[in-house]
Amino acid sequence: MYRLIKPIFFKFDPEKVHYFVVKRLKWFHEHFPLGSTILRGSFDVNIKGLEREVFGIKFKNPVGLAAGFDKNGEYIEALSDLGFGFIEVGTVTPLPQPGNDKPRMFRLEADSALINRMGFNNKGVDTLAERLRLLRSKNTDIVIGGNIGKNKSTPNEEATSDYVKCFDRLFDVVDYFVVNVSSPNTPGLRALQEKVPLMELLNTLQQRNNINGVSRPILLKIAPDLTNEQLDDIVEIVMGTKIAGVIATNTTVDRNGLYTPEKLKNEAGGLSGKPLTLRSTEVIRYLSVKSNKAFPIIGVGGIHSPQDAKDKLDAGASLVQLYTGFIYEGPGLIKAICKELVK
């Protein structure tokens, strides 16, 4: 069915279509319980052998939804009907912010890719925390990750305070945290990937994480554009700060090898989708080998088929996440990956 409706969706602005679809999916979930049950019956993955425990959390299957799709945690229950093993919300910032000017998302259909320069548009951490608190009151077993960032107006030398505010506010309502210092769409943010500021940031969060004997896994989301020397630093930083692991990778600023016309492919922003498939897998493999599998890795970037997911798991990932592949291939991709993994 998705193959029939996808050409219609792709005739419209991608950001507008995104909200059109998820809002109706949520409405369907809330107003038609039987329909929601049918959705779960069609897409949910109840296959033995897929469960796994990673950084102390039990996942019903290893296929998650990457951050950015549901920034404000508004559609978690509806999206979980589609079979995701976990859902990552955000990136969230302390204060609400509108993000960059529209249009800010572009389809590169010739490359099965997207370019986005959303700019951490979100309603702020207080709104997200209250929404997740309400969701948790329903005793749901959905595994939720909180992807945290800094406001655009916050200078880098004060960035740690923004991450701490988000961390403290979400601590009781998420299962794990992701520190996002790798988006190309907030000016200067990627400078926080440098060794000294990153060590300071992660050590500060770890100090907050050990208060009162309760902790949450903290992961670092990195860019695919890092050199091997920078990846060596990442391994050292992860092991030195004793955070739980890494998400590899975010979007890329590289535009080499694209089939898309020049004007469109040179839109500012981060590129995701099939052009990222090989590079993200290379980064996963490098980190896994260099660290001797010392920490878990969540693989994301260019997963458009079960084989793409398998390649990332074979390279050293413990879990995978979808975003652009989910948009291009449809919700059936989740179940297709899980079926392939149990063969």
Short mmCIF file of C-alpha atoms in Angstrom, two decimals:
data_model
loop_
_atom_site.label_atom_id
_atom_site.label_comp_id
_atom_site.label_asym_id
_atom_site.label_seq_id
_atom_site.Cartn_x
_atom_site.Cartn_y
_atom_site.Cartn_z
CA MET A 1 0.00 0.00 0.00
CA TYR A 2 2.82 2.41 0.82
CA ARG A 3 4.14 2.06 -2.74
CA LEU A 4 0.79 3.35 -4.00
CA ILE A 5 0.53 6.39 -1.73
CA LYS A 6 4.21 7.35 -1.63
CA PRO A 7 4.16 9.09 -5.07
CA ILE A 8 1.28 11.25 -3.83
CA PHE A 9 3.12 12.20 -0.64
CA PHE A 10 6.25 13.03 -2.63
CA LYS A 11 4.41 15.65 -4.68
CA PHE A 12 4.19 17.93 -1.64
CA ASP A 13 6.63 19.76 0.63
CA PRO A 14 8.35 17.10 2.78
CA GLU A 15 7.93 18.92 6.10
CA LYS A 16 4.22 19.55 5.50
CA VAL A 17 3.65 15.94 4.47
CA HIS A 18 5.52 14.72 7.54
CA TYR A 19 3.16 16.49 9.92
CA PHE A 20 0.11 15.60 7.83
CA VAL A 21 0.94 11.89 8.13
CA VAL A 22 1.98 11.71 11.79
CA LYS A 23 -0.97 13.80 12.98
CA ARG A 24 -3.38 11.47 11.23
CA LEU A 25 -1.57 8.43 12.51
CA LYS A 26 -1.95 9.81 16.05
CA TRP A 27 -5.63 10.62 15.48
CA PHE A 28 -6.21 7.10 14.20
CA HIS A 29 -4.44 5.63 17.24
CA GLU A 30 -6.49 7.69 19.70
CA HIS A 31 -9.93 7.45 18.10
CA PHE A 32 -9.97 3.94 16.66
CA PRO A 33 -8.60 1.45 19.21
CA LEU A 34 -9.56 -1.44 16.94
CA GLY A 35 -7.75 0.20 14.05
CA SER A 36 -4.71 0.70 16.23
CA THR A 37 -4.85 -3.00 17.14
CA ILE A 38 -5.01 -3.87 13.45
CA LEU A 39 -1.99 -1.66 12.78
CA ARG A 40 -0.04 -3.41 15.52
CA GLY A 41 -1.12 -6.77 14.15
CA SER A 42 0.13 -5.79 10.71
CA PHE A 43 3.39 -4.10 11.61
CA ASP A 44 4.37 -5.03 15.15
CA VAL A 45 7.23 -7.43 15.46
CA ASN A 46 6.39 -10.33 17.75
CA ILE A 47 9.23 -12.59 16.71
CA LYS A 48 11.18 -14.63 19.21
CA GLY A 49 14.92 -14.23 19.19
CA LEU A 50 14.96 -10.48 18.54
CA GLU A 51 15.05 -9.34 22.15
CA ARG A 52 18.36 -8.02 23.35
CA GLU A 53 19.78 -6.16 26.31
CA VAL A 54 22.06 -3.23 25.57
CA PHE A 55 23.58 -0.83 28.14
CA GLY A 56 21.26 -2.38 30.75
CA ILE A 57 18.01 -1.82 28.82
CA LYS A 58 15.88 -4.61 27.36
CA PHE A 59 14.75 -3.98 23.77
CA LYS A 60 11.99 -6.08 22.21
CA ASN A 61 13.74 -5.74 18.85
CA PRO A 62 16.86 -3.88 17.66
CA VAL A 63 15.18 -1.48 15.18
CA GLY A 64 14.50 2.00 16.50
CA LEU A 65 13.33 5.37 15.24
CA ALA A 66 16.06 8.00 15.12
CA ALA A 67 15.80 11.45 16.69
CA GLY A 68 14.31 14.24 14.62
CA PHE A 69 11.19 12.39 13.51
CA ASP A 70 9.24 13.12 16.69
CA LYS A 71 11.06 16.06 18.23
CA ASN A 72 8.44 16.85 20.86
CA GLY A 73 7.33 13.33 21.79
CA GLU A 74 3.84 13.90 20.38
CA TYR A 75 3.47 10.70 18.36
CA ILE A 76 5.27 8.02 20.38
CA GLU A 77 2.34 5.67 20.95
CA ALA A 78 1.14 5.91 17.36
CA LEU A 79 4.63 5.31 15.99
CA SER A 80 5.13 2.36 18.31
CA ASP A 81 2.16 0.68 16.59
CA LEU A 82 4.44 0.33 13.56
CA GLY A 83 6.81 -2.06 15.31
CA PHE A 84 9.75 0.04 16.47
CA GLY A 85 11.77 -1.52 19.27
CA PHE A 86 12.55 1.92 20.69
CA ILE A 87 11.89 5.57 19.87
CA GLU A 88 14.26 8.49 20.31
CA VAL A 89 12.71 11.92 20.76
CA GLY A 90 14.30 15.35 20.30
CA THR A 91 16.64 16.95 19.66
CA VAL A 92 15.24 19.06 22.49
CA THR A 93 16.67 22.32 23.88
CA PRO A 94 16.04 24.11 27.19
CA LEU A 95 13.95 26.86 25.60
CA PRO A 96 11.51 26.53 22.70
CA GLN A 97 12.89 27.65 19.36
CA PRO A 98 11.37 27.82 15.86
CA GLY A 99 14.39 26.49 13.99
CA ASN A 100 15.61 27.78 10.66
CA ASP A 101 13.52 29.50 8.01
CA LYS A 102 11.38 27.37 5.70
CA PRO A 103 11.78 25.60 3.37
CA ARG A 104 14.30 23.59 5.36
CA MET A 105 13.86 20.02 4.17
CA PHE A 106 14.47 18.76 0.63
CA ARG A 107 14.04 15.39 -1.07
CA LEU A 108 16.82 14.16 -3.33
CA GLU A 109 14.79 11.43 -5.01
CA ALA A 110 17.51 10.47 -7.49
CA ASP A 111 19.70 9.58 -4.51
CA SER A 112 17.00 8.31 -2.10
CA ALA A 113 18.15 11.02 0.28
CA LEU A 114 17.08 14.08 2.24
CA ILE A 115 18.76 17.35 3.07
CA ASN A 116 17.51 19.08 6.19
CA ARG A 117 18.47 22.26 7.99
CA MET A 118 15.71 22.18 10.59
CA GLY A 119 17.85 23.82 13.29
CA PHE A 120 16.60 22.05 16.44
CA ASN A 121 13.03 23.34 16.07
CA ASN A 122 11.19 22.16 19.20
CA LYS A 123 8.78 23.26 21.92
CA GLY A 124 11.34 23.17 24.72
CA VAL A 125 12.32 20.62 27.33
CA ASP A 126 9.52 21.49 29.80
CA THR A 127 6.84 20.63 27.25
CA LEU A 128 8.57 17.39 26.31
CA ALA A 129 9.10 16.37 29.94
CA GLU A 130 5.45 16.87 30.85
CA ARG A 131 4.29 14.96 27.78
CA LEU A 132 6.59 12.03 28.60
CA ARG A 133 5.48 12.08 32.24
CA LEU A 134 1.88 11.66 31.12
CA LEU A 135 2.89 8.84 28.81
CA ARG A 136 4.79 7.07 31.60
CA SER A 137 1.70 7.27 33.81
CA LYS A 138 0.04 4.84 31.41
CA ASN A 139 2.62 2.19 32.35
CA THR A 140 3.75 1.88 28.77
CA ASP A 141 6.75 -0.35 28.09
CA ILE A 142 8.03 1.71 25.15
CA VAL A 143 11.78 2.33 25.37
CA ILE A 144 12.34 6.07 24.91
CA GLY A 145 15.60 7.89 24.34
CA GLY A 146 16.04 11.61 24.93
CA ASN A 147 18.25 13.45 22.43
CA ILE A 148 19.47 16.71 23.96
CA GLY A 149 21.11 19.81 22.51
CA LYS A 150 21.73 23.51 23.09
CA ASN A 151 19.75 26.54 22.05
CA LYS A 152 21.04 28.41 19.02
CA SER A 153 21.47 31.60 21.08
CA THR A 154 23.63 29.87 23.71
CA PRO A 155 27.36 30.42 23.08
CA ASN A 156 29.53 27.30 23.06
CA GLU A 157 31.32 28.30 26.24
CA GLU A 158 27.94 28.09 28.03
CA ALA A 159 26.65 25.03 26.16
CA THR A 160 27.20 22.61 29.05
CA SER A 161 24.53 24.37 31.11
CA ASP A 162 21.96 23.80 28.33
CA TYR A 163 22.73 20.10 28.19
CA VAL A 164 22.54 19.85 32.00
CA LYS A 165 19.13 21.56 32.03
CA CYS A 166 17.74 19.09 29.50
CA PHE A 167 19.38 16.17 31.29
CA ASP A 168 17.95 17.06 34.68
CA ARG A 169 14.47 17.77 33.32
CA LEU A 170 14.19 14.49 31.39
CA PHE A 171 16.02 12.23 33.83
CA ASP A 172 12.90 10.61 35.29
CA VAL A 173 11.04 10.12 32.02
CA VAL A 174 13.52 8.70 29.48
CA ASP A 175 15.40 5.40 29.40
CA TYR A 176 18.63 6.75 27.91
CA PHE A 177 20.18 10.03 26.78
CA VAL A 178 21.88 11.07 23.56
CA VAL A 179 24.21 14.06 23.54
CA ASN A 180 23.92 15.70 20.13
CA VAL A 181 26.98 17.77 19.26
CA SER A 182 27.07 16.67 15.62
CA SER A 183 24.18 18.40 13.86
CA PRO A 184 25.46 20.69 11.07
CA ASN A 185 22.42 22.96 11.40
CA THR A 186 23.23 24.87 14.60
CA PRO A 187 26.13 27.30 14.00
CA GLY A 188 29.28 26.22 15.83
CA LEU A 189 27.74 23.10 17.37
CA ARG A 190 30.17 20.65 15.78
CA ALA A 191 33.05 22.45 17.46
CA LEU A 192 31.83 20.76 20.66
CA GLN A 193 33.05 17.45 19.19
CA GLU A 194 36.62 18.59 19.81
CA LYS A 195 38.32 16.68 22.61
CA VAL A 196 38.57 19.29 25.37
CA PRO A 197 35.00 20.72 25.29
CA LEU A 198 33.52 17.27 24.73
CA MET A 199 35.35 15.78 27.71
CA GLU A 200 34.14 18.65 29.88
CA LEU A 201 30.54 18.24 28.72
CA LEU A 202 30.39 14.46 29.15
CA ASN A 203 32.18 14.47 32.50
CA THR A 204 29.73 17.07 33.79
CA LEU A 205 26.76 14.97 32.70
CA GLN A 206 28.28 11.85 34.23
CA GLN A 207 28.65 13.67 37.55
CA ARG A 208 24.94 14.54 37.40
CA ASN A 209 24.23 10.96 36.36
CA ASN A 210 25.60 9.41 39.53
CA ILE A 211 23.56 11.43 42.03
CA ASN A 212 21.34 9.43 44.40
CA GLY A 213 22.56 6.08 43.11
CA VAL A 214 20.40 6.17 39.96
CA SER A 215 21.86 6.59 36.48
CA ARG A 216 20.81 6.61 32.84
CA PRO A 217 22.91 5.43 29.90
CA ILE A 218 24.46 8.40 28.09
CA LEU A 219 25.38 8.04 24.42
CA LEU A 220 27.25 10.41 22.14
CA LYS A 221 25.96 11.04 18.61
CA ILE A 222 28.81 11.74 16.20
CA ALA A 223 29.15 13.05 12.65
CA PRO A 224 30.16 10.83 9.72
CA ASP A 225 32.61 13.51 8.61
CA LEU A 226 35.17 12.89 11.36
CA THR A 227 38.67 11.80 10.39
CA ASN A 228 40.22 8.60 11.74
CA GLU A 229 42.26 10.70 14.15
CA GLN A 230 39.10 12.32 15.44
CA LEU A 231 37.44 8.92 15.74
CA ASP A 232 40.45 7.80 17.78
CA ASP A 233 39.71 10.73 20.10
CA ILE A 234 36.07 9.65 20.31
CA VAL A 235 37.10 6.18 21.46
CA GLU A 236 39.38 7.70 24.09
CA ILE A 237 36.68 10.12 25.24
CA VAL A 238 33.98 7.45 25.52
CA MET A 239 36.22 5.15 27.51
CA GLY A 240 37.66 7.98 29.61
CA THR A 241 34.27 9.42 30.60
CA LYS A 242 32.70 5.95 30.90
CA ILE A 243 29.56 6.93 29.00
CA ALA A 244 27.45 4.06 27.71
CA GLY A 245 28.18 4.22 23.99
CA VAL A 246 27.96 5.98 20.64
CA ILE A 247 25.38 6.63 17.94
CA ALA A 248 27.01 6.54 14.52
CA THR A 249 26.17 8.58 12.60
CA ASN A 250 24.39 11.92 12.20
CA THR A 251 23.89 13.57 8.79
CA THR A 252 26.80 14.53 6.54
CA VAL A 253 27.84 17.78 4.87
CA ASP A 254 29.57 15.83 2.07
CA ARG A 255 27.92 16.04 -1.36
CA ASN A 256 30.26 13.86 -3.43
CA GLY A 257 28.81 11.31 -5.85
CA LEU A 258 25.22 12.54 -5.88
CA TYR A 259 22.98 12.23 -8.94
CA THR A 260 20.73 15.08 -7.85
CA PRO A 261 20.98 18.33 -9.88
CA GLU A 262 23.56 20.83 -8.65
CA LYS A 263 21.19 23.47 -7.29
CA LEU A 264 19.25 21.07 -5.09
CA LYS A 265 22.16 19.01 -3.80
CA ASN A 266 23.96 22.16 -2.70
CA GLU A 267 21.17 23.29 -0.39
CA ALA A 268 22.65 23.95 3.06
CA GLY A 269 22.04 21.30 5.69
CA GLY A 270 22.75 17.71 6.62
CA LEU A 271 22.41 14.94 4.04
CA SER A 272 20.84 11.62 5.04
CA GLY A 273 19.74 8.48 3.23
CA LYS A 274 21.44 6.08 0.84
CA PRO A 275 24.53 8.24 0.17
CA LEU A 276 25.39 7.79 3.85
CA THR A 277 25.02 4.00 3.91
CA LEU A 278 28.64 2.98 3.39
CA ARG A 279 30.25 5.80 5.38
CA SER A 280 28.15 5.24 8.49
CA THR A 281 28.96 1.52 8.35
CA GLU A 282 32.67 2.34 7.97
CA VAL A 283 32.53 4.53 11.07
CA ILE A 284 30.79 1.79 13.05
CA ARG A 285 33.40 -0.76 12.02
CA TYR A 286 36.29 1.57 12.81
CA LEU A 287 34.97 2.39 16.29
CA SER A 288 34.21 -1.26 17.02
CA VAL A 289 37.65 -2.49 15.97
CA LYS A 290 39.58 0.43 17.48
CA SER A 291 37.85 0.03 20.85
CA ASN A 292 37.91 -3.77 20.74
CA LYS A 293 34.11 -3.66 21.14
CA ALA A 294 34.49 -1.88 24.46
CA PHE A 295 31.14 -0.06 24.20
CA PRO A 296 27.82 -0.48 22.35
CA ILE A 297 27.15 1.37 19.10
CA ILE A 298 23.76 2.28 17.64
CA GLY A 299 24.05 2.31 13.85
CA VAL A 300 22.09 4.86 11.85
CA GLY A 301 22.53 6.29 8.37
CA GLY A 302 21.29 5.01 5.03
CA ILE A 303 19.36 1.93 6.16
CA HIS A 304 16.95 1.26 3.30
CA SER A 305 16.88 -2.54 3.32
CA PRO A 306 17.30 -5.52 5.68
CA GLN A 307 20.81 -6.03 4.25
CA ASP A 308 21.77 -2.45 5.15
CA ALA A 309 20.75 -3.10 8.75
CA LYS A 310 22.54 -6.44 8.83
CA ASP A 311 25.72 -4.82 7.49
CA LYS A 312 25.71 -2.34 10.36
CA LEU A 313 25.12 -5.04 12.95
CA ASP A 314 27.87 -7.16 11.40
CA ALA A 315 30.19 -4.13 11.51
CA GLY A 316 29.72 -3.88 15.27
CA ALA A 317 26.43 -2.13 15.98
CA SER A 318 24.21 -3.52 18.74
CA LEU A 319 21.07 -1.69 17.57
CA VAL A 320 20.03 0.28 14.49
CA GLN A 321 17.81 3.29 13.84
CA LEU A 322 15.77 4.44 10.84
CA TYR A 323 14.81 7.85 9.56
CA THR A 324 15.21 8.55 5.84
CA GLY A 325 14.89 4.87 4.93
CA PHE A 326 11.61 4.78 6.86
CA ILE A 327 10.34 7.68 4.72
CA TYR A 328 11.45 6.20 1.40
CA GLU A 329 10.66 2.52 2.04
CA GLY A 330 7.68 2.80 4.39
CA PRO A 331 6.78 1.15 7.71
CA GLY A 332 7.08 -2.36 6.30
CA LEU A 333 10.87 -1.93 6.45
CA ILE A 334 10.90 -2.44 10.24
CA LYS A 335 9.33 -5.87 10.09
CA ALA A 336 11.34 -6.84 7.01
CA ILE A 337 14.58 -6.12 8.87
CA CYS A 338 13.48 -8.08 11.92
CA LYS A 339 12.43 -11.09 9.83
CA GLU A 340 15.80 -11.12 8.11
CA LEU A 341 17.67 -10.93 11.42
CA VAL A 342 16.06 -14.08 12.81
CA LYS A 343 16.87 -16.21 9.77
#
